mmCIF file of C-alpha atoms and ligand atoms in Angstrom:
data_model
loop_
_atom_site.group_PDB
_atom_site.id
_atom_site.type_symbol
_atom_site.label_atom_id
_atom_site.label_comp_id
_atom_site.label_asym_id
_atom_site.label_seq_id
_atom_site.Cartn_x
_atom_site.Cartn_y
_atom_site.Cartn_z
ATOM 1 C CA UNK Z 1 0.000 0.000 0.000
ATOM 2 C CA UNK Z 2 1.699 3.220 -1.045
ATOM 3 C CA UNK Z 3 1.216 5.989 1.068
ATOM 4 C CA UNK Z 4 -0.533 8.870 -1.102
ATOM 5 C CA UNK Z 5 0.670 12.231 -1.163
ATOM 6 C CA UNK Z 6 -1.197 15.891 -1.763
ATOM 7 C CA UNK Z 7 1.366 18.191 -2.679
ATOM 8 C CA UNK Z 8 0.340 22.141 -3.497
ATOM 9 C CA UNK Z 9 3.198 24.068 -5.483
ATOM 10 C CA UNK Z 10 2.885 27.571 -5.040
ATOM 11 C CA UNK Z 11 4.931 28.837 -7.161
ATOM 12 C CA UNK Z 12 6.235 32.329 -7.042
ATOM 13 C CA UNK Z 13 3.070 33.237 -5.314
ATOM 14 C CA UNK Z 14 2.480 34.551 -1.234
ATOM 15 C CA UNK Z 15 4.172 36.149 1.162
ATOM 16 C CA UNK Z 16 5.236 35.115 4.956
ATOM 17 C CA UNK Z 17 2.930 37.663 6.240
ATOM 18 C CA UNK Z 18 0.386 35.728 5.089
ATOM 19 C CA UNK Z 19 1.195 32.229 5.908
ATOM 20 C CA UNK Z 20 -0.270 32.035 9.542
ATOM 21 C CA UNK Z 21 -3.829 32.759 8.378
ATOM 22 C CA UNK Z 22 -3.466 30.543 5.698
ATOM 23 C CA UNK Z 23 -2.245 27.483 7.936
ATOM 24 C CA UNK Z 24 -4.884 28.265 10.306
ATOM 25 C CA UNK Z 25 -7.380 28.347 7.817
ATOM 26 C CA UNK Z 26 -6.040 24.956 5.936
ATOM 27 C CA UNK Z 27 -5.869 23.502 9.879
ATOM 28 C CA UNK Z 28 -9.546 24.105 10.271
ATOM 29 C CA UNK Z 29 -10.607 23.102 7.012
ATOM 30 C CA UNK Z 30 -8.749 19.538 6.361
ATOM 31 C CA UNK Z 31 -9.801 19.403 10.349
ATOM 32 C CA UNK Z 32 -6.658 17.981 11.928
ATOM 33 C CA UNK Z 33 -4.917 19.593 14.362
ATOM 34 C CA UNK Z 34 -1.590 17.801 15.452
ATOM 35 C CA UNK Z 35 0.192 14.649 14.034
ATOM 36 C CA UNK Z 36 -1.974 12.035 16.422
ATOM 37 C CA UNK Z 37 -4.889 12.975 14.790
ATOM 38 C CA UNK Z 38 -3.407 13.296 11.090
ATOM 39 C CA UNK Z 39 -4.674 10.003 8.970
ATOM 40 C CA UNK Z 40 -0.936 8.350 8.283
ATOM 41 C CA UNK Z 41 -2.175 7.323 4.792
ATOM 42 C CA UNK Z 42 -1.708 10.878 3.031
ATOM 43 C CA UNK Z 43 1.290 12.824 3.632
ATOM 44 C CA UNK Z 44 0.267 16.825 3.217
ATOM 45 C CA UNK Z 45 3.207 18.754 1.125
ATOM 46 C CA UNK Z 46 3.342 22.463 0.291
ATOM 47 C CA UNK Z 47 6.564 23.277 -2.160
ATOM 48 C CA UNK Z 48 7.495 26.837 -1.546
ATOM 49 C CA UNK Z 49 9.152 29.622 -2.457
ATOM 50 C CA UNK Z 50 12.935 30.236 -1.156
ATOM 51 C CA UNK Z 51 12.220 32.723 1.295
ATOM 52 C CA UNK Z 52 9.066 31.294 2.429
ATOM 53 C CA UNK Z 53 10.620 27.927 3.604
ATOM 54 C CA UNK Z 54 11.789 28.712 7.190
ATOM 55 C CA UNK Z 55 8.687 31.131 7.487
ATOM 56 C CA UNK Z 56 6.036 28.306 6.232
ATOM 57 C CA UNK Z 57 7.466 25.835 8.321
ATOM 58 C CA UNK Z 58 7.057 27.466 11.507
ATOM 59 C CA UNK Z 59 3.324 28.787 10.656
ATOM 60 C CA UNK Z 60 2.540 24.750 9.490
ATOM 61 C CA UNK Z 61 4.083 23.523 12.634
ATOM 62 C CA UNK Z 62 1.808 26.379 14.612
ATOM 63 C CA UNK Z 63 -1.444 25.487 13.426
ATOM 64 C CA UNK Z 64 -0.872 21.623 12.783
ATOM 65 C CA UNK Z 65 2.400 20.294 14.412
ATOM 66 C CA UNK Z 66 3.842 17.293 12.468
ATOM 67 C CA UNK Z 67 1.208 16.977 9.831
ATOM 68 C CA UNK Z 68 2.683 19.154 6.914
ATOM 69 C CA UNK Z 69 6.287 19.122 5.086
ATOM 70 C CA UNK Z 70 7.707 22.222 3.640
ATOM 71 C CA UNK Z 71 9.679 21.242 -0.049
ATOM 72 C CA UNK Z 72 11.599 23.727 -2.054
ATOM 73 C CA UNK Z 73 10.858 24.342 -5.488
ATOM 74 C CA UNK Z 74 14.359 23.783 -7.203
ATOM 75 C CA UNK Z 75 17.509 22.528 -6.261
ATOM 76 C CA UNK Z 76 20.801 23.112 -7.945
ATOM 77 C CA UNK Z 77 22.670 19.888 -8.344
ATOM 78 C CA UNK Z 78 26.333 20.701 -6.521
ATOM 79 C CA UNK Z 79 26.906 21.583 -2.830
ATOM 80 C CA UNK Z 80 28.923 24.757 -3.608
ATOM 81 C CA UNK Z 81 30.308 26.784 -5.939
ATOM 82 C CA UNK Z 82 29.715 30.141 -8.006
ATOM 83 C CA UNK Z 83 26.871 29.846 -9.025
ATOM 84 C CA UNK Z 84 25.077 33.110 -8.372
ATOM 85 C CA UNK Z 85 21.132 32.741 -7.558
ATOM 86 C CA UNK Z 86 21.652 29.152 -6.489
ATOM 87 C CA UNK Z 87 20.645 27.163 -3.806
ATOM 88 C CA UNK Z 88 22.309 23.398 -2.670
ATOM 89 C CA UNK Z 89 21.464 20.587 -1.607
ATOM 90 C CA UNK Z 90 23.214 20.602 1.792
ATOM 91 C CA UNK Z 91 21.950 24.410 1.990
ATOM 92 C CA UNK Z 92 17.873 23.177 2.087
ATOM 93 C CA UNK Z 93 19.196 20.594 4.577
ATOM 94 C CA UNK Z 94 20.824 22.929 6.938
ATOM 95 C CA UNK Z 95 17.167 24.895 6.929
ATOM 96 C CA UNK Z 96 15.334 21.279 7.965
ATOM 97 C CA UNK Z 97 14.265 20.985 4.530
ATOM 98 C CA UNK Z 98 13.930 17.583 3.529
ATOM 99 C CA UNK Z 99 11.937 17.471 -0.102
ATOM 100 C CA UNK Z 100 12.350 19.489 -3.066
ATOM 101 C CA UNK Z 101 10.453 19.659 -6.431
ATOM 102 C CA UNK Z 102 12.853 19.065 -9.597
ATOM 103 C CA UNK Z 103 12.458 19.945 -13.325
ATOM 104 C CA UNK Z 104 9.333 21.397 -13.260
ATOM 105 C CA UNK Z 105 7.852 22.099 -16.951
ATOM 106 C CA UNK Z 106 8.479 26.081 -16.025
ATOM 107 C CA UNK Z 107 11.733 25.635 -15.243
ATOM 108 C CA UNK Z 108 12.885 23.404 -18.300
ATOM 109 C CA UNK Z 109 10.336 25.977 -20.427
ATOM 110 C CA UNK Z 110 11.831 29.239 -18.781
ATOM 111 C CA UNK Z 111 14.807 28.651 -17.242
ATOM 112 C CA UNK Z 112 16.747 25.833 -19.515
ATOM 113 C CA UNK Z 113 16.511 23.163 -17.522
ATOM 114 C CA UNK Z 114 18.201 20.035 -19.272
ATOM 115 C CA UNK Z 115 16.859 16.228 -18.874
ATOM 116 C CA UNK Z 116 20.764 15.943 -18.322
ATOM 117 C CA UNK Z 117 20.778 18.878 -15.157
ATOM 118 C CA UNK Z 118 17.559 17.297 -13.893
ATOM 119 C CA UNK Z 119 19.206 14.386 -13.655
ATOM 120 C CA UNK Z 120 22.151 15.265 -11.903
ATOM 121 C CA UNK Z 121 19.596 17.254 -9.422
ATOM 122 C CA UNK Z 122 17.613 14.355 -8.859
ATOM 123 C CA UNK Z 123 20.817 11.927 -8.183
ATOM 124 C CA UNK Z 124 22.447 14.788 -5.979
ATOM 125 C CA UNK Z 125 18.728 14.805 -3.689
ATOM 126 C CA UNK Z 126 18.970 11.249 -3.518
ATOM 127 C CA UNK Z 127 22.169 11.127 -2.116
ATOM 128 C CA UNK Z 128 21.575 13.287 0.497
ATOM 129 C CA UNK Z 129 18.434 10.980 1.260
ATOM 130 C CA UNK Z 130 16.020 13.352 0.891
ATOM 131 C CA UNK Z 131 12.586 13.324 -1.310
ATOM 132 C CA UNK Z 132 12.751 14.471 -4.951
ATOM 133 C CA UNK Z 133 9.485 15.207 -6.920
ATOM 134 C CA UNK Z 134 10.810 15.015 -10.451
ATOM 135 C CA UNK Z 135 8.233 16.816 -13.005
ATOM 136 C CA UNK Z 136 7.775 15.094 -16.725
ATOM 137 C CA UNK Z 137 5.085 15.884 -19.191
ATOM 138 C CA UNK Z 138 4.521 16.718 -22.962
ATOM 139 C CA UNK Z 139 3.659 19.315 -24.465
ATOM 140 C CA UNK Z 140 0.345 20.126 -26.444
ATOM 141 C CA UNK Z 141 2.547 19.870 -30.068
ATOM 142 C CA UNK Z 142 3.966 16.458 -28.561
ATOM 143 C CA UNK Z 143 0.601 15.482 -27.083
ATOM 144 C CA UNK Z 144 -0.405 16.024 -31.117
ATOM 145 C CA UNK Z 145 1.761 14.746 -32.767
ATOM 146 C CA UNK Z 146 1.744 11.197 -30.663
ATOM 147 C CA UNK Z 147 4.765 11.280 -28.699
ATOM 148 C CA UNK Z 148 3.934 11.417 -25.453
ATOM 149 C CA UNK Z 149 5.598 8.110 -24.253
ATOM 150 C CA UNK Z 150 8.138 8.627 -26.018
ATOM 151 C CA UNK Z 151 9.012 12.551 -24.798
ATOM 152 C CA UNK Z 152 8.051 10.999 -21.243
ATOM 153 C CA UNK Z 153 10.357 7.494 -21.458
ATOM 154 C CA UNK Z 154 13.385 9.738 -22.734
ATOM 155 C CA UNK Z 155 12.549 12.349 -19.295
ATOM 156 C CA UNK Z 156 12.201 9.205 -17.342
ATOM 157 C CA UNK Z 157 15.654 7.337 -18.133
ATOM 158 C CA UNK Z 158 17.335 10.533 -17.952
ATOM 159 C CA UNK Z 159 16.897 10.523 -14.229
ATOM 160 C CA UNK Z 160 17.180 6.639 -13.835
ATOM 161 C CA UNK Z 161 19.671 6.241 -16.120
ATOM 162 C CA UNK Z 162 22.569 7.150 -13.133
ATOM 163 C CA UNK Z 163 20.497 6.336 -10.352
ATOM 164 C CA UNK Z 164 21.737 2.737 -9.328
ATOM 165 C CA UNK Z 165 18.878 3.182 -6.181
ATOM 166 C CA UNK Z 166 16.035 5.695 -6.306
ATOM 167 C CA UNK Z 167 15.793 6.056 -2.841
ATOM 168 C CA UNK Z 168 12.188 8.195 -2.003
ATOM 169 C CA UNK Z 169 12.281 9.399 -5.608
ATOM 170 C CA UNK Z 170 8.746 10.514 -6.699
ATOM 171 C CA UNK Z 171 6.970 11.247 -10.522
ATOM 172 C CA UNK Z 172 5.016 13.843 -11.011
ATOM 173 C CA UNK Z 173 3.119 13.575 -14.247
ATOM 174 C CA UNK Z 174 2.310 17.052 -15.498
ATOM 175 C CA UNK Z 175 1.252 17.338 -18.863
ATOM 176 C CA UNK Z 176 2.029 20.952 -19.715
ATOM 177 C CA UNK Z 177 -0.868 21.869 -21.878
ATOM 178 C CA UNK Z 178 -2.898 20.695 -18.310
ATOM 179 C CA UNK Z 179 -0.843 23.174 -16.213
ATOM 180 C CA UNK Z 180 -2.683 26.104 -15.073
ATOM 181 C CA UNK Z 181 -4.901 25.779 -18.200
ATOM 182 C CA UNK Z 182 -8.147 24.649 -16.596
ATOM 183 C CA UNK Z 183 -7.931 21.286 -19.051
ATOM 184 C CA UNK Z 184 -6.936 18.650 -16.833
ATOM 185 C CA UNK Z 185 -6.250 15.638 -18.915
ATOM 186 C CA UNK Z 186 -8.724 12.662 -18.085
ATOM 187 C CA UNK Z 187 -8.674 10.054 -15.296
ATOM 188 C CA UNK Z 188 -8.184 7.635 -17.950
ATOM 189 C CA UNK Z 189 -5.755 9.372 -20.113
ATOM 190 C CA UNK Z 190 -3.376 10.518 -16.636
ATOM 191 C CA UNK Z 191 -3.730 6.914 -15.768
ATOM 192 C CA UNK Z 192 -2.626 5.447 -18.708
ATOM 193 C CA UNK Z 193 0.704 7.563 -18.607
ATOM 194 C CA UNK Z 194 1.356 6.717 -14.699
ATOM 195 C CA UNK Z 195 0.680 3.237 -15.971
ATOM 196 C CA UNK Z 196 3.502 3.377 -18.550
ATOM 197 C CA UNK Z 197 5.397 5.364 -16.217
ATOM 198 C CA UNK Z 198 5.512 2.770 -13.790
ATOM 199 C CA UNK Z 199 6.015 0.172 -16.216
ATOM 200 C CA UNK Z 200 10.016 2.329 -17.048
ATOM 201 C CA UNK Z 201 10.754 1.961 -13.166
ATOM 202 C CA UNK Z 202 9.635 -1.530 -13.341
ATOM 203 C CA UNK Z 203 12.158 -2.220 -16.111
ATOM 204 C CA UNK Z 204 15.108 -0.516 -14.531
ATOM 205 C CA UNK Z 205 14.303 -1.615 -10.612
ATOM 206 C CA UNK Z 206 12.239 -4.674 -10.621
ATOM 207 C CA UNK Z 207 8.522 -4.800 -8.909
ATOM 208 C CA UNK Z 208 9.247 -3.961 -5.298
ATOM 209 C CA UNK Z 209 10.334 -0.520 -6.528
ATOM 210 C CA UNK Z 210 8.137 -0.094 -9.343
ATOM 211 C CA UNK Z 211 5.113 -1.076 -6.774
ATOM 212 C CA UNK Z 212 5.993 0.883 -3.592
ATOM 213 C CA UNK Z 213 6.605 3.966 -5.809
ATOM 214 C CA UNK Z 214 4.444 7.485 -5.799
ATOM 215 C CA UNK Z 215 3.207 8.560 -9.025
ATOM 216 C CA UNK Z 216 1.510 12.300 -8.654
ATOM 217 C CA UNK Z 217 -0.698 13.448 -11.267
ATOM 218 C CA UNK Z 218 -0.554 17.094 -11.809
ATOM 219 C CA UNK Z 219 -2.381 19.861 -13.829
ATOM 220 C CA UNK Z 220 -5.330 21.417 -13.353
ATOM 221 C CA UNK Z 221 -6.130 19.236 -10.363
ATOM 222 C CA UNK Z 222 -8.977 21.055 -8.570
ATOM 223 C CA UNK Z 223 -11.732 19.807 -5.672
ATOM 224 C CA UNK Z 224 -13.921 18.627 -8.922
ATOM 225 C CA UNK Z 225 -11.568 16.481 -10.778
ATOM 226 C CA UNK Z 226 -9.366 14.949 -7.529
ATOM 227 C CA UNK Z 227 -11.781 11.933 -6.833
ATOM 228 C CA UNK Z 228 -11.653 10.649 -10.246
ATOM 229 C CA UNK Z 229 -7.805 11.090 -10.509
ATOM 230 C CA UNK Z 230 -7.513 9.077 -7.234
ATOM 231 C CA UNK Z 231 -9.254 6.465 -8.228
ATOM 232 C CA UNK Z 232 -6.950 5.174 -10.855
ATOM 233 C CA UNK Z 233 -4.260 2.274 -9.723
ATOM 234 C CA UNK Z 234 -1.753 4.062 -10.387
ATOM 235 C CA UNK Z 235 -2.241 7.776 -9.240
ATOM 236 C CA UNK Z 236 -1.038 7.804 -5.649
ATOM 237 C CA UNK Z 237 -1.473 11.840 -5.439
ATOM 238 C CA UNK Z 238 -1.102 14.941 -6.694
ATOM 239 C CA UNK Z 239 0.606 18.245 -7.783
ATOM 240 C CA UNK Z 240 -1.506 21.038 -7.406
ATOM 241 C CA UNK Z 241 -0.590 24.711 -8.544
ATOM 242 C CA UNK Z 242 -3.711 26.882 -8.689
ATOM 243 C CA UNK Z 243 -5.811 25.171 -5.737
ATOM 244 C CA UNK Z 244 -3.391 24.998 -3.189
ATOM 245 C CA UNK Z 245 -3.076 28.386 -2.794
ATOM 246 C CA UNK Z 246 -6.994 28.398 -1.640
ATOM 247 C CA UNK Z 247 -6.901 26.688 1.977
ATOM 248 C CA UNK Z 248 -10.945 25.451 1.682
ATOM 249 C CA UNK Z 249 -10.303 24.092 -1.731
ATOM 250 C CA UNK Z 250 -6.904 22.123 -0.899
ATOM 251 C CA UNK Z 251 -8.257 20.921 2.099
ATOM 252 C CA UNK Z 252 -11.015 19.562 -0.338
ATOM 253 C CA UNK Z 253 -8.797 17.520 -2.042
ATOM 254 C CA UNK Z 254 -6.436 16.468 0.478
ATOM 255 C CA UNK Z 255 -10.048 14.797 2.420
ATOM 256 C CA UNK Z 256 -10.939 13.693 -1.353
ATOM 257 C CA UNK Z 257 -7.489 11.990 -1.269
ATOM 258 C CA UNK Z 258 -7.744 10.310 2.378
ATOM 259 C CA UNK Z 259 -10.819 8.833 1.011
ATOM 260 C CA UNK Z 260 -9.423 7.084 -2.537
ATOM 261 C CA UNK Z 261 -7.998 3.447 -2.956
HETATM 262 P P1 13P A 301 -2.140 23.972 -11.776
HETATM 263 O O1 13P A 301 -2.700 23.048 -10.722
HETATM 264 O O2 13P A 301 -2.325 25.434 -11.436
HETATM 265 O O3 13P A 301 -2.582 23.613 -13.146
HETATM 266 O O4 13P A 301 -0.538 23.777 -11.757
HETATM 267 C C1 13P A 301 -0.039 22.500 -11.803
HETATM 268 C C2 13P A 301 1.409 22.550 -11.523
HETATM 269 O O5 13P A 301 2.200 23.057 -12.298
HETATM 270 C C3 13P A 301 1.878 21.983 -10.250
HETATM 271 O O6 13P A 301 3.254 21.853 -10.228
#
């Protein structure tokens, strides 16, 4: 039984002024207050901003002690160096932060991000035994044009390819024309890409890895759409942009989640 995961990325949205209220408010929604009373089947995630990490933390831990991690966004993949802008590994540990998102679509669509760097991320977050969430997806065009295994496999092996164990690695499929577009892909068509998905890590690891790991779906996830997505085999959780910025509506989902499979 894998445990499922609701993970909201914020993006470059908030600001630590208002991250009390918004705990609070998520608290009384999802209606668990400390880890005793938190349902150990769905681990809660919010992947933050830089500067909001230490702040978020401390306003989770206020309104719902042991029930929510804190995950950067990005990652660079050496422990120092000049490399202006950039945060390490070792860095987000030294701050108590244990999970990090990698090679999100925006970042490989804005900011260059290589399969080849997001591997070497991904391996470098491993090593330091924390919890990668490493983003694949086609695009619209490749969605068209019917590549989408094959723009996903190539993603996929990048990161396995030099990553002898996976440790707590985790997928997130986000099909970008899904992200932030209000057209989530299907149930069936999300499921039939974690399917395939798995099937790679099966391949490369065997069926005690391929089994026992997460698959999130991600893109226009929303309080509507999150039962639906849960219910497929092979969706253990999600990514959510848009709706976890809105405390009622993420709470929503995460309760939506705690009830699936
Ligand atoms: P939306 O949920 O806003 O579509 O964003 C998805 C996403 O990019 C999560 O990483």
């Amino acid at each position: 039984m894998r445990i499922k995961l609701m993970a909201g990325n914020w993006k470059m949205h908030k600001l630590a002024r208002e991250l009390p209220e918004f705990f609070r408010a998520f608290a009384a929604a999802v209606g668990f207050v400390d880890e005793d009373a938190f349902p150990a089947s769905t681990q809660v995630l919010f992947a933050v901003p830089y500067p909001l990490l230490d702040p978020a933390t401390k306003a989770a831990n206020s309104s719902m002690p042991g029930c929510i991690r804190i995950a950067a966004q990005n990652v660079h993949q050496d422990a120092q160096g000049a490399f202006t802008g950039e945060v390490s590994v070792p860095m987000l540990k030294d701050l108590g932060v244990g999970a990090t998102l990698i090679g999100h679509s925006e970042r490989r669509q804005y900011f260059g991000e290589t399969d080849a760097a997001v591997a070497k991320k991904t391996k470098a977050v491993v090593e330091a035994d924390m919890l990668p969430i490493v983003c694949v997806g086609e695009t619209l065009a490749e969605r068209e044009a019917g590549t989408t295994e094959a723009v996903v496999r190539r993603q996929v092996e990048a990161v396995l390819a030099d990553l002898p164990n996976p440790g707590h690695l985790v997928f997130a499929y986000e099909p970008v024309w899904a992200i932030g577009t209000g057209r989530s892909a299907t149930a069936a068509q999300a499921q039939e890409v974690h399917a395939f998905l798995r099937g790679l890590v099966r391949k490369r690891y065997g069926d005690g890895i391929a089994d026992g790991m997460r698959l999130l779906y991600g893109g226009s996830a929303n309080p509507a759409n999150i039962g639906e997505l849960m219910a497929q085999p092979d969706i253990d959780g999600a990514l959510v942009g848009g709706a976890s910025l809105k405390p009622d509506d993420f709470a929503k989902m995460v309760k939506a989640a705690q009830q699936a499979h």
